[in-house]
PDB file of C-alpha atoms in Angstrom:
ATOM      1  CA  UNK T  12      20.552  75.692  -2.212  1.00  0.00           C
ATOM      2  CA  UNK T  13      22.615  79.028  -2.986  1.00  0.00           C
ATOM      3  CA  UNK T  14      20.875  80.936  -5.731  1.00  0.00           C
ATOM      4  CA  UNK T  15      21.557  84.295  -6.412  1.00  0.00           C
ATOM      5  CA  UNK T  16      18.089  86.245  -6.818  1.00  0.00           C
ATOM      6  CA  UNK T  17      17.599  90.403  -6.513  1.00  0.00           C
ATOM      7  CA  UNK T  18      17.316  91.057  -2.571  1.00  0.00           C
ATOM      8  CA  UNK T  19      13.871  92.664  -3.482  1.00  0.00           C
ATOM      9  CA  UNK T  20      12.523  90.395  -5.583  1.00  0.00           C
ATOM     10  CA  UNK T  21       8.847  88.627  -4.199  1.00  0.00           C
ATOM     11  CA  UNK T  22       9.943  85.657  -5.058  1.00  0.00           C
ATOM     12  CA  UNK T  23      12.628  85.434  -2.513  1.00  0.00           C
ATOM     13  CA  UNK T  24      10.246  85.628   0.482  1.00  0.00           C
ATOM     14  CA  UNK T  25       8.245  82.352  -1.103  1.00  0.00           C
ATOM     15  CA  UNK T  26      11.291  80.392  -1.192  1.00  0.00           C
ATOM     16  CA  UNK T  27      12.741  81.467   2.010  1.00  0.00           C
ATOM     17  CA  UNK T  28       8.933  80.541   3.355  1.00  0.00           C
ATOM     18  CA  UNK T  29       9.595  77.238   1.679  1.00  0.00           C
ATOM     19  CA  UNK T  30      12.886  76.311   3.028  1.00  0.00           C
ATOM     20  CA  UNK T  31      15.256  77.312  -0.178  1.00  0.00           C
ATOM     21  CA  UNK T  32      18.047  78.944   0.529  1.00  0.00           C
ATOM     22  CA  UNK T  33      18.758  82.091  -1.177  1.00  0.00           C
ATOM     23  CA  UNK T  34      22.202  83.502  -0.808  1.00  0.00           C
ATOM     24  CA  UNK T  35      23.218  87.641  -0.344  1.00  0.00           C
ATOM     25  CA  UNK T  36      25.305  89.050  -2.478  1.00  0.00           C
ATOM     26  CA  UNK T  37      27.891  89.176   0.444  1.00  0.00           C
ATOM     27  CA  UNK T  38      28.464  85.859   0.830  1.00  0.00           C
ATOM     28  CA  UNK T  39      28.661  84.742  -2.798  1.00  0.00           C
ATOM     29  CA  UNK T  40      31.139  86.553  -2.620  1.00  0.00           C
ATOM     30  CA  UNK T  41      33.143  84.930   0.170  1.00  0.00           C
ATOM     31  CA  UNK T  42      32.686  81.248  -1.982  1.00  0.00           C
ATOM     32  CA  UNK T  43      35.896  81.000  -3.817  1.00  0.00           C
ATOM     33  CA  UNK T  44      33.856  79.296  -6.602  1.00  0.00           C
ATOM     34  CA  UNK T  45      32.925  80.392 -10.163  1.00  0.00           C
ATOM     35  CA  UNK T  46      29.066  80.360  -9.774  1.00  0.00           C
ATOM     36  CA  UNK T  47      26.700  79.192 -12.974  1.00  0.00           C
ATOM     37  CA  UNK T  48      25.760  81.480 -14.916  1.00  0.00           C
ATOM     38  CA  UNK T  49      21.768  80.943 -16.067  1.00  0.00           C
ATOM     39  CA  UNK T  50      19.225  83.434 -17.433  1.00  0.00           C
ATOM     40  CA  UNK T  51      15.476  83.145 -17.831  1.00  0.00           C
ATOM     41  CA  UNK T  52      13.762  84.817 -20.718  1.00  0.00           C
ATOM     42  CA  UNK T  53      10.253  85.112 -18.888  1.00  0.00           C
ATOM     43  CA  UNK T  54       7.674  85.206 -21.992  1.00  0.00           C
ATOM     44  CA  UNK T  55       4.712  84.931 -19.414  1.00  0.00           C
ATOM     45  CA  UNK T  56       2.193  87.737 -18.719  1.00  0.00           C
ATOM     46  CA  UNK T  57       2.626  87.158 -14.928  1.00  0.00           C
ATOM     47  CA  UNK T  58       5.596  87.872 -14.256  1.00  0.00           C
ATOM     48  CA  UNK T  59       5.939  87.019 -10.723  1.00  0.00           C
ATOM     49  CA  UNK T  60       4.350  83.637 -10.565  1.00  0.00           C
ATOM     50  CA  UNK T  61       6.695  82.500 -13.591  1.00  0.00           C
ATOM     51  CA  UNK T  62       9.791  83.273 -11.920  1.00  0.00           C
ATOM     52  CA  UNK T  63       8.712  82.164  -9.039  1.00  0.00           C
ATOM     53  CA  UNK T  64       7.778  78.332 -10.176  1.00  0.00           C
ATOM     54  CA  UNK T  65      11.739  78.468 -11.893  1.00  0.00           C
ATOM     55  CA  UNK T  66      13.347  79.640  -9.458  1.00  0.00           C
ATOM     56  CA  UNK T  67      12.253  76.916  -6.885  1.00  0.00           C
ATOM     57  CA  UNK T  68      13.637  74.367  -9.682  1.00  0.00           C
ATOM     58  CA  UNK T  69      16.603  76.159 -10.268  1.00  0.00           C
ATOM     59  CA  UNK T  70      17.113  76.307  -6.771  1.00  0.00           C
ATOM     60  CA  UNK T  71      16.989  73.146  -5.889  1.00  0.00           C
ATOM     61  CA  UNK T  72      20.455  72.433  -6.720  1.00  0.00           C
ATOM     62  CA  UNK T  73      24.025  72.422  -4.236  1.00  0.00           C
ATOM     63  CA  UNK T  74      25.666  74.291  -6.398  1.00  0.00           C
ATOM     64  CA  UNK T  75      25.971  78.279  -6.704  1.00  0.00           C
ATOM     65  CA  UNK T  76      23.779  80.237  -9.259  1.00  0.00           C
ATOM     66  CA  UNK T  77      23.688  83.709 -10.437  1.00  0.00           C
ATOM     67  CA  UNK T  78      19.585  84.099 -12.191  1.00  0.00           C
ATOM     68  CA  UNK T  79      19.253  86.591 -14.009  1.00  0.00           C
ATOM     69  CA  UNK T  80      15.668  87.695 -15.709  1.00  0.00           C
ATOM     70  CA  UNK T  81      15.642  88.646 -19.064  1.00  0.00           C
ATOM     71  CA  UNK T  82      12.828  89.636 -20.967  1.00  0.00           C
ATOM     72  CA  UNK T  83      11.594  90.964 -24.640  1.00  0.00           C
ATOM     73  CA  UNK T  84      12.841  94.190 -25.055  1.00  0.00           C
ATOM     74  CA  UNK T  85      10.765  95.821 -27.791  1.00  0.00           C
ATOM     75  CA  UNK T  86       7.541  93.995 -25.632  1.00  0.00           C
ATOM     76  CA  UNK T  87       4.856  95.785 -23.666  1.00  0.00           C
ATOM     77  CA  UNK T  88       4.068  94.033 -20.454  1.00  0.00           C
ATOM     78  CA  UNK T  89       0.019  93.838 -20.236  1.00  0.00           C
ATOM     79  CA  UNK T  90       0.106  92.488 -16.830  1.00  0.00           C
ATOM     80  CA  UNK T  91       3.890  93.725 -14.624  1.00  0.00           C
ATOM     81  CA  UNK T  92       4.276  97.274 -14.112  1.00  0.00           C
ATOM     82  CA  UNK T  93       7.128  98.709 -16.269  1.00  0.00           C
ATOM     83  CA  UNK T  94       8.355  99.740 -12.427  1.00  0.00           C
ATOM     84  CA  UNK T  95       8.948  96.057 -11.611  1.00  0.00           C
ATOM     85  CA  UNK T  96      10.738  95.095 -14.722  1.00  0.00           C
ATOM     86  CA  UNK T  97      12.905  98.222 -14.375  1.00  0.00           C
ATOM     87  CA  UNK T  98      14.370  96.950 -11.531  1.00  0.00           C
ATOM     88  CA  UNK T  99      14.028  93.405 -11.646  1.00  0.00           C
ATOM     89  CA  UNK T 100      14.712  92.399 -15.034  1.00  0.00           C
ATOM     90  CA  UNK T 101      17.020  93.139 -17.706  1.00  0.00           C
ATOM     91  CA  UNK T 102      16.183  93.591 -21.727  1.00  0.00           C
ATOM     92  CA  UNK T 103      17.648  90.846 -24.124  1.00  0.00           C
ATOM     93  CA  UNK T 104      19.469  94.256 -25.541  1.00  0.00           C
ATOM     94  CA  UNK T 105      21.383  94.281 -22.494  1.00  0.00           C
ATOM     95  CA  UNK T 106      22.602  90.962 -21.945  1.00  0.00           C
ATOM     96  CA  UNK T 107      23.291  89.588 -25.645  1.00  0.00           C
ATOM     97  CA  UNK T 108      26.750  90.484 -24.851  1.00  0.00           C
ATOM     98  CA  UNK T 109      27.099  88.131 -22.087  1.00  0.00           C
ATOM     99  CA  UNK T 110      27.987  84.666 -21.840  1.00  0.00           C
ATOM    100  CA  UNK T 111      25.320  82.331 -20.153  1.00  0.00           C
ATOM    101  CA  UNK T 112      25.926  78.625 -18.942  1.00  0.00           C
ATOM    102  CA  UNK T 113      22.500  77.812 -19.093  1.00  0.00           C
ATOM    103  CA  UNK T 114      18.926  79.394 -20.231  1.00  0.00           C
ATOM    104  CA  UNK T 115      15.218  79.053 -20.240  1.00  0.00           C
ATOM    105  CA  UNK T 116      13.086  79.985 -22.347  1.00  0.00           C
ATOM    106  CA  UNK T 117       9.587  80.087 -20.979  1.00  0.00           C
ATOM    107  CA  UNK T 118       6.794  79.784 -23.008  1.00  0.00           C
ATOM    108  CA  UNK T 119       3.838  82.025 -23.810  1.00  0.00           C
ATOM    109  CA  UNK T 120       0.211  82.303 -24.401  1.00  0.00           C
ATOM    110  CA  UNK T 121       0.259  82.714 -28.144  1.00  0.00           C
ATOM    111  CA  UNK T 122      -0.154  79.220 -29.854  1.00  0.00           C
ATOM    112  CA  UNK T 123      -2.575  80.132 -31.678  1.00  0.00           C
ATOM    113  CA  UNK T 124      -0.981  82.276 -33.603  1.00  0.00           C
ATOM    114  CA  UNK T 125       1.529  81.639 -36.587  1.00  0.00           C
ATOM    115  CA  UNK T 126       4.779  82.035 -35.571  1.00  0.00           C
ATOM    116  CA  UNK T 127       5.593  84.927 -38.094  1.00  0.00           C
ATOM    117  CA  UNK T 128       2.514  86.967 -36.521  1.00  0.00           C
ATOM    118  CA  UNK T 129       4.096  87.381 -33.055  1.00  0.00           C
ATOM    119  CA  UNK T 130       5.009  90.807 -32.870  1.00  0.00           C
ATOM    120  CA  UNK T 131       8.483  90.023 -31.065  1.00  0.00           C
ATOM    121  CA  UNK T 132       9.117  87.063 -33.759  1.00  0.00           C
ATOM    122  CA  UNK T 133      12.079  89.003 -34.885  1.00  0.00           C
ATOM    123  CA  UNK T 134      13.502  89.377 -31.839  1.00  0.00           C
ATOM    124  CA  UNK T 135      13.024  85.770 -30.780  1.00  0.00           C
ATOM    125  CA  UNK T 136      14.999  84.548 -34.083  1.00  0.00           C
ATOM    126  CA  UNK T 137      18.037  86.393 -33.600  1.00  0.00           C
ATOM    127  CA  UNK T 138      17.632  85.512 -29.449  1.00  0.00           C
ATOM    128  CA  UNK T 139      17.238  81.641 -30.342  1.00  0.00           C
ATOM    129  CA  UNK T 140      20.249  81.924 -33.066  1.00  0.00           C
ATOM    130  CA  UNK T 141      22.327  83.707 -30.147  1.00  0.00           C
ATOM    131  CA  UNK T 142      21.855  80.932 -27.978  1.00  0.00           C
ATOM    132  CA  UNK T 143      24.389  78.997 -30.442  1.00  0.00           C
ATOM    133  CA  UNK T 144      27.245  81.107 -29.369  1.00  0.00           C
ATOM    134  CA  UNK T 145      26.485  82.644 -26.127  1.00  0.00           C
ATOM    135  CA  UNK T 146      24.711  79.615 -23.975  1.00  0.00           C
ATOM    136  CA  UNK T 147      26.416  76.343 -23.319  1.00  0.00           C
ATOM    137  CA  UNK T 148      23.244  74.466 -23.083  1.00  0.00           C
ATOM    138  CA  UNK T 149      19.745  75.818 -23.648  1.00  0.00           C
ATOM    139  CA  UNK T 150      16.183  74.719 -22.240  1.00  0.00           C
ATOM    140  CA  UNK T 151      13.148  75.999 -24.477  1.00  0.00           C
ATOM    141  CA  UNK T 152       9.860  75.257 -22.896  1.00  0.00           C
ATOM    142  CA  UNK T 153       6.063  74.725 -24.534  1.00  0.00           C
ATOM    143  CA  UNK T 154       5.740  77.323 -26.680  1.00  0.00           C
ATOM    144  CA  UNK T 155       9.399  78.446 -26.696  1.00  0.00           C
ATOM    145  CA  UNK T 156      10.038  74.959 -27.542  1.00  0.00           C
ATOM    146  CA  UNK T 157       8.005  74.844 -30.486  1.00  0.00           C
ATOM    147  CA  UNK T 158       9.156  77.753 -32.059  1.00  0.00           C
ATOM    148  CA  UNK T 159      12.658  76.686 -30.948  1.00  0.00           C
ATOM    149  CA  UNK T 160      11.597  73.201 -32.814  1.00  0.00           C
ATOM    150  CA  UNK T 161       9.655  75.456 -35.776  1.00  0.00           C
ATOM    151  CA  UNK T 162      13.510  77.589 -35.889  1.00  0.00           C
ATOM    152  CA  UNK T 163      16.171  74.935 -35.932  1.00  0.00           C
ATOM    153  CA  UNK T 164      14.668  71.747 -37.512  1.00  0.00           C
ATOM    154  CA  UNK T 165      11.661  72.773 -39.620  1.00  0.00           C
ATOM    155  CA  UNK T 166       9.517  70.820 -37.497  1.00  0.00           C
ATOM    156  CA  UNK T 167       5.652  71.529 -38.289  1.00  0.00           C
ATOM    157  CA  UNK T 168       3.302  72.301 -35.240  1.00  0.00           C
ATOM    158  CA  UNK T 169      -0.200  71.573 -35.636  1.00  0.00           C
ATOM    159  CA  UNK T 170      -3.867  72.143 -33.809  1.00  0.00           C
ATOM    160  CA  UNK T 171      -5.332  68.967 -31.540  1.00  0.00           C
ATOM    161  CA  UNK T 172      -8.952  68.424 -31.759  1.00  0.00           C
ATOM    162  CA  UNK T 173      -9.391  69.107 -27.882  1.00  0.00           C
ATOM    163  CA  UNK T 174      -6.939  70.639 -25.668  1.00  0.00           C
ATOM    164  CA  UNK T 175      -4.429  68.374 -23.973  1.00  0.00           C
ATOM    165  CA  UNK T 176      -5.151  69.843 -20.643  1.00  0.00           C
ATOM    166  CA  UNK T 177      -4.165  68.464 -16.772  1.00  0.00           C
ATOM    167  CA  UNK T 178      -1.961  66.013 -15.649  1.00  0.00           C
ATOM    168  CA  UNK T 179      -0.761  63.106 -17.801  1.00  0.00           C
ATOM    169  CA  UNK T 180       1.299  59.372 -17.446  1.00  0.00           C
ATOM    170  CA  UNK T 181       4.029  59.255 -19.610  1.00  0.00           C
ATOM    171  CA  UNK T 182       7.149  57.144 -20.523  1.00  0.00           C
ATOM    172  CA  UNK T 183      10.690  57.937 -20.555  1.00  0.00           C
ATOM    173  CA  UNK T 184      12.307  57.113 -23.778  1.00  0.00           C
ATOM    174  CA  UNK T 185      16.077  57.636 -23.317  1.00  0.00           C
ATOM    175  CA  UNK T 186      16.879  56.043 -18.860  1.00  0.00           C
ATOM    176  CA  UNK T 187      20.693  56.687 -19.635  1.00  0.00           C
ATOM    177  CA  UNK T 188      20.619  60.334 -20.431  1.00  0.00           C
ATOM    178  CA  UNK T 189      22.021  62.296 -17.980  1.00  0.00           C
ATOM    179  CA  UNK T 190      18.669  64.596 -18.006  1.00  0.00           C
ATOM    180  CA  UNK T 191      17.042  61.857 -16.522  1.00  0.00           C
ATOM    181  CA  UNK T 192      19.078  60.336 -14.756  1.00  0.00           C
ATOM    182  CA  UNK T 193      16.847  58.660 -11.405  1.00  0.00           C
ATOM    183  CA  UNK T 194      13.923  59.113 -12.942  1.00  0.00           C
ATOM    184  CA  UNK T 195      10.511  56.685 -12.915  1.00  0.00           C
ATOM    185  CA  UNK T 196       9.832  54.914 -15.618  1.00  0.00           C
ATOM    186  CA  UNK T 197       6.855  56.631 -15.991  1.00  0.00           C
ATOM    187  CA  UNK T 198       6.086  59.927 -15.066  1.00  0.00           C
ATOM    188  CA  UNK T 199       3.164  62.099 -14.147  1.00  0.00           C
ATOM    189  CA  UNK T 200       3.941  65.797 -15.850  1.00  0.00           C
ATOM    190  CA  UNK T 201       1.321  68.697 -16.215  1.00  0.00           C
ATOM    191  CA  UNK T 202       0.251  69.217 -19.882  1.00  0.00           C
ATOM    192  CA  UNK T 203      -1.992  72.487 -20.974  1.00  0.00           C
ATOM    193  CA  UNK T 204      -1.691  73.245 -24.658  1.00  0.00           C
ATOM    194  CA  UNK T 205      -3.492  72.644 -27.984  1.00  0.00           C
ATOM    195  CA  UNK T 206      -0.514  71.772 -30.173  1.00  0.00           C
ATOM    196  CA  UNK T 207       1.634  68.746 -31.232  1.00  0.00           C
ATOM    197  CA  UNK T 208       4.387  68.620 -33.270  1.00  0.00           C
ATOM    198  CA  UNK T 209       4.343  66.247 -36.311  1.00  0.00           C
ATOM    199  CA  UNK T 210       6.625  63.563 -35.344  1.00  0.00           C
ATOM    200  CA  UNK T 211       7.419  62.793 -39.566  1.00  0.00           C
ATOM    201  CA  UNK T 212       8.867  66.107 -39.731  1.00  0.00           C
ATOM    202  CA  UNK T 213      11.726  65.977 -36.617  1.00  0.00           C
ATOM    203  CA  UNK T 214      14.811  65.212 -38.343  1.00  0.00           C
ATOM    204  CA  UNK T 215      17.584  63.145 -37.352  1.00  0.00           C
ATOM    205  CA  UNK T 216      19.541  65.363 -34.552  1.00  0.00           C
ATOM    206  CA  UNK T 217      16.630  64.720 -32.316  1.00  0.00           C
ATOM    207  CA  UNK T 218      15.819  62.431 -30.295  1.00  0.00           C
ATOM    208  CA  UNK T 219      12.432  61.937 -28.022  1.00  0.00           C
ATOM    209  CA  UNK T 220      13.106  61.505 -24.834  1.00  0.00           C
ATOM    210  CA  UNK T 221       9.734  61.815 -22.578  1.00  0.00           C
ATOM    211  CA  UNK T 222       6.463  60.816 -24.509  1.00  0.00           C
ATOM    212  CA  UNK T 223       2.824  59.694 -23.912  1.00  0.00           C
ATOM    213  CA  UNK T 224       0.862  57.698 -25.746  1.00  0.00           C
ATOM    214  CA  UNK T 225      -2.072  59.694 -24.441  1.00  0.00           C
ATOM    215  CA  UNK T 226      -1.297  63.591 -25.457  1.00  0.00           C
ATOM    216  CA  UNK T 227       2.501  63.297 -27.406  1.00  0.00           C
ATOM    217  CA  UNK T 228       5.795  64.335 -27.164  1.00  0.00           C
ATOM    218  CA  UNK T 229       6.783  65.846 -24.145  1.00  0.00           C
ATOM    219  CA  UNK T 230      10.830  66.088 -23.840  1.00  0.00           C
ATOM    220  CA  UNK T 231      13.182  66.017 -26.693  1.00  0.00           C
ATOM    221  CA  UNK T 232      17.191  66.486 -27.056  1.00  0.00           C
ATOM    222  CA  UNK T 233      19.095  67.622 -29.521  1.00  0.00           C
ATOM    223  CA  UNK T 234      22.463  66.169 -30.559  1.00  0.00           C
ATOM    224  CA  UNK T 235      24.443  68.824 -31.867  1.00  0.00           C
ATOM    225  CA  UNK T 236      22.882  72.129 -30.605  1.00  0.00           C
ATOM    226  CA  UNK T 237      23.305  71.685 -26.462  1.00  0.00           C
ATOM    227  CA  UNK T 238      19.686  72.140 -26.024  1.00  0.00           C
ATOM    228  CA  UNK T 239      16.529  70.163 -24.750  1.00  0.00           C
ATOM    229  CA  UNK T 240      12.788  70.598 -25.965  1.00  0.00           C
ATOM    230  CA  UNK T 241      10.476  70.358 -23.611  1.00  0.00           C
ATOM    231  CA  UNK T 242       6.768  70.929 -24.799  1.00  0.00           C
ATOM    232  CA  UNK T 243       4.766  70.742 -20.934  1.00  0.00           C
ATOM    233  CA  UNK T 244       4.989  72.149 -18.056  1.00  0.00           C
ATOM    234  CA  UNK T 245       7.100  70.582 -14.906  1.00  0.00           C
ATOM    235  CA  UNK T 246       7.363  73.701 -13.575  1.00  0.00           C
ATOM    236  CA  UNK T 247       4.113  74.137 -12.616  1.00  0.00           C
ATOM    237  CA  UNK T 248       2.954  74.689  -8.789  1.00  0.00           C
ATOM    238  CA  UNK T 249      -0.201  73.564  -7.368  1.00  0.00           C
ATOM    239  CA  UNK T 250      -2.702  76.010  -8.204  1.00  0.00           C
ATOM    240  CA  UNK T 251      -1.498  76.663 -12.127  1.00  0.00           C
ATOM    241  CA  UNK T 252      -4.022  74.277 -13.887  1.00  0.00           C
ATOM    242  CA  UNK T 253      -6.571  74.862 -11.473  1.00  0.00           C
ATOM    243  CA  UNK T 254      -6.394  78.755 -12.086  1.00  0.00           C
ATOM    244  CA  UNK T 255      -6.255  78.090 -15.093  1.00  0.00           C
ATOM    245  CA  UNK T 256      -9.552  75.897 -15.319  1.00  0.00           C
ATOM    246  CA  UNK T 257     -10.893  78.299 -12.727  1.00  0.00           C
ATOM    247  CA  UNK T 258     -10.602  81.471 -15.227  1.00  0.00           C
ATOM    248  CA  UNK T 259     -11.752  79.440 -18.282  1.00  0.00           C
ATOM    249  CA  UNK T 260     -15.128  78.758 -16.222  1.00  0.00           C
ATOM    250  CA  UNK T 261     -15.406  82.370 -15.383  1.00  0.00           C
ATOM    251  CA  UNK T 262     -15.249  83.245 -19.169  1.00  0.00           C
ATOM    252  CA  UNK T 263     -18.235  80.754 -19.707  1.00  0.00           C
ATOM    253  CA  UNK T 264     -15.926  78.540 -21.296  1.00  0.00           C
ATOM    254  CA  UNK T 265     -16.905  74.823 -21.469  1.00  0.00           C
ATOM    255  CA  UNK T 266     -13.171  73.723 -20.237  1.00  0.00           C
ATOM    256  CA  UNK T 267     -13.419  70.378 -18.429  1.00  0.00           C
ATOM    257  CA  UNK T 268     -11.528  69.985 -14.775  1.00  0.00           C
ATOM    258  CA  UNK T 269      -7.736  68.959 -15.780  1.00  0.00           C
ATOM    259  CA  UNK T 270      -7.197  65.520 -15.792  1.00  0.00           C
ATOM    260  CA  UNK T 271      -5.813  63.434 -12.775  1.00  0.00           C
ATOM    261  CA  UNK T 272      -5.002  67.077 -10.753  1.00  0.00           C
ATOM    262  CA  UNK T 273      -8.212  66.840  -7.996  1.00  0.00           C
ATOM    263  CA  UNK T 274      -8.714  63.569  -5.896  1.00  0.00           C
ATOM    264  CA  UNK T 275     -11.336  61.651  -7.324  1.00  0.00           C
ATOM    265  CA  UNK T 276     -11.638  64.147 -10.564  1.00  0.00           C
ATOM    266  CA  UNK T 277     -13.608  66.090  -7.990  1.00  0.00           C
ATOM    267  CA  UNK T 278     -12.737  70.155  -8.468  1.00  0.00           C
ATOM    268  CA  UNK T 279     -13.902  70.980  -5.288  1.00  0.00           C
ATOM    269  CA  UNK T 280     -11.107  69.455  -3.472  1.00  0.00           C
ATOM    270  CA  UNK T 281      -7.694  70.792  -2.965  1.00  0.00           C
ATOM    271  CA  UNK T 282      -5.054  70.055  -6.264  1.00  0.00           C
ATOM    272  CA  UNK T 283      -3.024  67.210  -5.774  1.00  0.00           C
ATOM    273  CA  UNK T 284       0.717  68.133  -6.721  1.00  0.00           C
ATOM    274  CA  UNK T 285       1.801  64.813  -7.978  1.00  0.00           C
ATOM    275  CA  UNK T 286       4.731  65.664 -10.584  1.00  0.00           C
ATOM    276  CA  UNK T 287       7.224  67.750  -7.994  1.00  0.00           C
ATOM    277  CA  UNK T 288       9.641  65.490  -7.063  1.00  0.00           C
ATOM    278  CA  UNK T 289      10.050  64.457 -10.502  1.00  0.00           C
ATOM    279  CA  UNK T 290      10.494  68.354 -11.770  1.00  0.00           C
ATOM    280  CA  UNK T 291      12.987  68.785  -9.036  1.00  0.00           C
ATOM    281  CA  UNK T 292      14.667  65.953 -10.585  1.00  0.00           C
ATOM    282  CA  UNK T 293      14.888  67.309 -14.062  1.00  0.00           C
ATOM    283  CA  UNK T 294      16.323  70.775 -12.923  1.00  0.00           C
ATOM    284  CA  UNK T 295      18.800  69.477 -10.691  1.00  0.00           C
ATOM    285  CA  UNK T 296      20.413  66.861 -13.478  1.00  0.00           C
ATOM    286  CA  UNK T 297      20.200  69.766 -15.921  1.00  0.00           C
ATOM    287  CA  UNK T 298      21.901  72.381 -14.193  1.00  0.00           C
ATOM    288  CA  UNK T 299      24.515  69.345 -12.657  1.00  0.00           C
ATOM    289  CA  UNK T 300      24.953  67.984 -16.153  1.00  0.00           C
ATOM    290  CA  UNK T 301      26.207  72.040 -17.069  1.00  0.00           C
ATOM    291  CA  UNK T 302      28.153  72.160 -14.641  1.00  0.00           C
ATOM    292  CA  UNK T 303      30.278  68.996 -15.496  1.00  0.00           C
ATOM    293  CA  UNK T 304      30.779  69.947 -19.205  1.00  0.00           C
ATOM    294  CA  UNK T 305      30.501  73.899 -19.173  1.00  0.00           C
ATOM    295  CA  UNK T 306      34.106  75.926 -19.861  1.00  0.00           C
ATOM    296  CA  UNK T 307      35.021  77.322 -16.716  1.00  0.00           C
ATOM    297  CA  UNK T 308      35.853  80.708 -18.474  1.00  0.00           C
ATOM    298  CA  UNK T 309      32.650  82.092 -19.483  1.00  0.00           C
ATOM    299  CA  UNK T 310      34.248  83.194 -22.670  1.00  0.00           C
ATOM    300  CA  UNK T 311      35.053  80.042 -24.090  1.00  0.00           C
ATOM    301  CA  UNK T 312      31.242  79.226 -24.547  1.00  0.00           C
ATOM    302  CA  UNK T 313      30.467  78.550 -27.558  1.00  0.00           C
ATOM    303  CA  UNK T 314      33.686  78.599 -29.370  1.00  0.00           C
TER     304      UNK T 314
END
């Protein structure tokens, strides 16, 4: 798996400790190949763990990547020294000008609020309308993906009674699209968030591609903007829900254990990681599915 991360980055040692390959700058270099482009707008309060859990699904594929981390760049971090982004990551400021064959947008932990009241809203329209003519194919996640969603198609988010909140069975909708390609029929994905989008109110450029009949829409494509919606949370390693749960109960919160993630329901045994081969799967027919249609000069993107 050649991905091209920072040298000092922490999550490099966690994938070398996991068997990914990371490549050095050096020998990209030697590869007489035009590696992918792909950026990661990283909305999350920690940092580190974020790009970690993307990076090992972005990784997973044969062919060459340059990452790059992007992040808000009016935006405080609460939680990652200003140090670490300095060297790390660059400002959306200072890569609008480039061309990207893929991006992420991650989501963040701000559903509760209107979309107008984020304080970086502004930023994140002209970021998602920049996407139409600098990004050959786009991948908004949970909360990016609603206001991606909210943005483009007018669709209307709305509050659930109780959070949707562990891990869930759900269907896939579309087998033939290249997305999902070898994937189960039915799939077990990770699911924390209090909001659903009102299915009346999608439009006819999308189509649902992953849902459950148990907590709603999961993965959705659009036809004519090269991007895919995808409201949970594949990306997710081991101990996310259960830190998650873990810090709720800590705050005297009365979360229940997330569904389906312990053996037996029982949250004093180890989490059960029961969706990875499937998130794997996503990633790698994502990035392959860029590579196959993406201009090979980098300027041609989105012409």
């Amino acid at each position: 798996m050649p991905i091209r991360i920072p040298d000092g980055l922490p999550a490099r040692k966690t994938l070398e400790d996991e068997g990914v390959y990371v490549m050095d700058s050096s020998r990209a270099a030697r590869q007489d190949i035009r590696p992918l482009e792909i950026g990661l707008l990283n909305l999350m309060p920690n940092k580190e763990r974020t790009e970690t859990q993307f990076t090992r699904l972005i990784g997973s594929t044969p062919l060459q990547v340059n990452l790059s981390l992007v992040r808000i760049t009016e935006h405080q971090s609460k939680h990652t020294s200003e140090e670490y982004l300095n060297s790390f990551y660059q400002t959306w400021d200072e890569v609008k000008n480039k061309k990207f064959d893929g991006f992420i947008i991650t989501g963040a932990p701000i559903a509760h609020m209107p979309f107008e009241e984020v304080r970086y809203w502004p930023e994140m329209l002209e970021i998602m309308e920049w996407t139409r003519t600098n990004v050959h194919h786009t991948m908004f996640i949970c909360w990016g993906a609603q206001a991606a969603l909210h943005h483009f198609h007018g669709a209307r988010r709305y509050r659930t009674e109780k959070k949707s909140f562990g891990v869930y069975e759900h269907q896939v909708i579309t087998p033939r699209s290249p997305f999902l390609r070898g994937m189960s029929d039915n799939l077990m994905v990770p699911v924390s968030r209090y909001n659903d989008i009102d299915r009346s109110t999608l439009g006819d450029n999308l189509e649902i591609m992953v849902d459950s009949q148990e907590v709603g829409l999961c993965m959705l494509g659009d036809r004519n903007q090269r991007a895919v919606y995808f409201l949970n949370h594949f990306e997710y390693d081991n101990r996310s829900l259960a830190d998650e749960y873990e810090r709720d109960i800590k705050e005297g919160l009365d979360t229940p254990p997330p569904a389906n993630l312990y053996p037996d329901n029982d949250p004093t045994q180890a989490p059960r990681n029961i969706w990875r081969s499937h998130g794997h799967l996503l990633f790698q027919n994502w990035i392959n599915e860029i590579y196959q249609s993406t201009p090979y000069n980098l300027d041609e993107i989105g012409a």
